[in-house]
Amino acid sequence: MGLVEHEELQAREPWLWSWANESIPDTALGGMERVRQYGEENDYPVLPWPGFKSDPELVAEARMVAASVLDAEGLWAESVDGAQLHFMVHDLALADERP
């Protein structure tokens, strides 16, 4: 979905959407282009912008709208090596329910 690079947890660094991150291959983007298009078509700020100043409330709102656009079942964030990575979760199933 996106990432925030930070040195400290309190730092407010730019959010970068995964569709604007050149290091992520197109095959890993899922439907993120639909999120950008939704933002453009509905005049929804931050969704069509490649990045924006990271504010916790704005990031939370953008994540929720993006998850709704793509019918995600959940959201997950992980801090790794100075960056906070954000993911959408799809197709949840209990291990014993999988074929």
Short mmCIF file of C-alpha atoms in Angstrom, two decimals, residues 3-9 11 13 78-85:
data_model
loop_
_atom_site.label_atom_id
_atom_site.label_comp_id
_atom_site.label_asym_id
_atom_site.label_seq_id
_atom_site.Cartn_x
_atom_site.Cartn_y
_atom_site.Cartn_z
CA LEU A 3 5.48 3.47 3.34
CA VAL A 4 6.78 6.18 5.62
CA GLU A 5 10.53 6.47 6.07
CA HIS A 6 11.54 7.67 9.50
CA GLU A 7 14.54 7.97 11.78
CA GLU A 8 12.45 8.14 14.93
CA LEU A 9 8.85 7.16 15.56
CA ALA A 11 9.32 12.08 12.89
CA GLU A 13 8.30 12.15 6.95
CA GLU A 78 5.26 -3.11 10.17
CA SER A 79 8.32 -1.02 11.09
CA VAL A 80 11.50 -2.33 9.50
CA ASP A 81 14.92 -0.73 8.96
CA GLY A 82 13.84 2.87 9.45
CA ALA A 83 10.62 2.59 7.45
CA GLN A 84 7.03 1.89 8.35
CA LEU A 85 5.49 -0.40 5.72
#
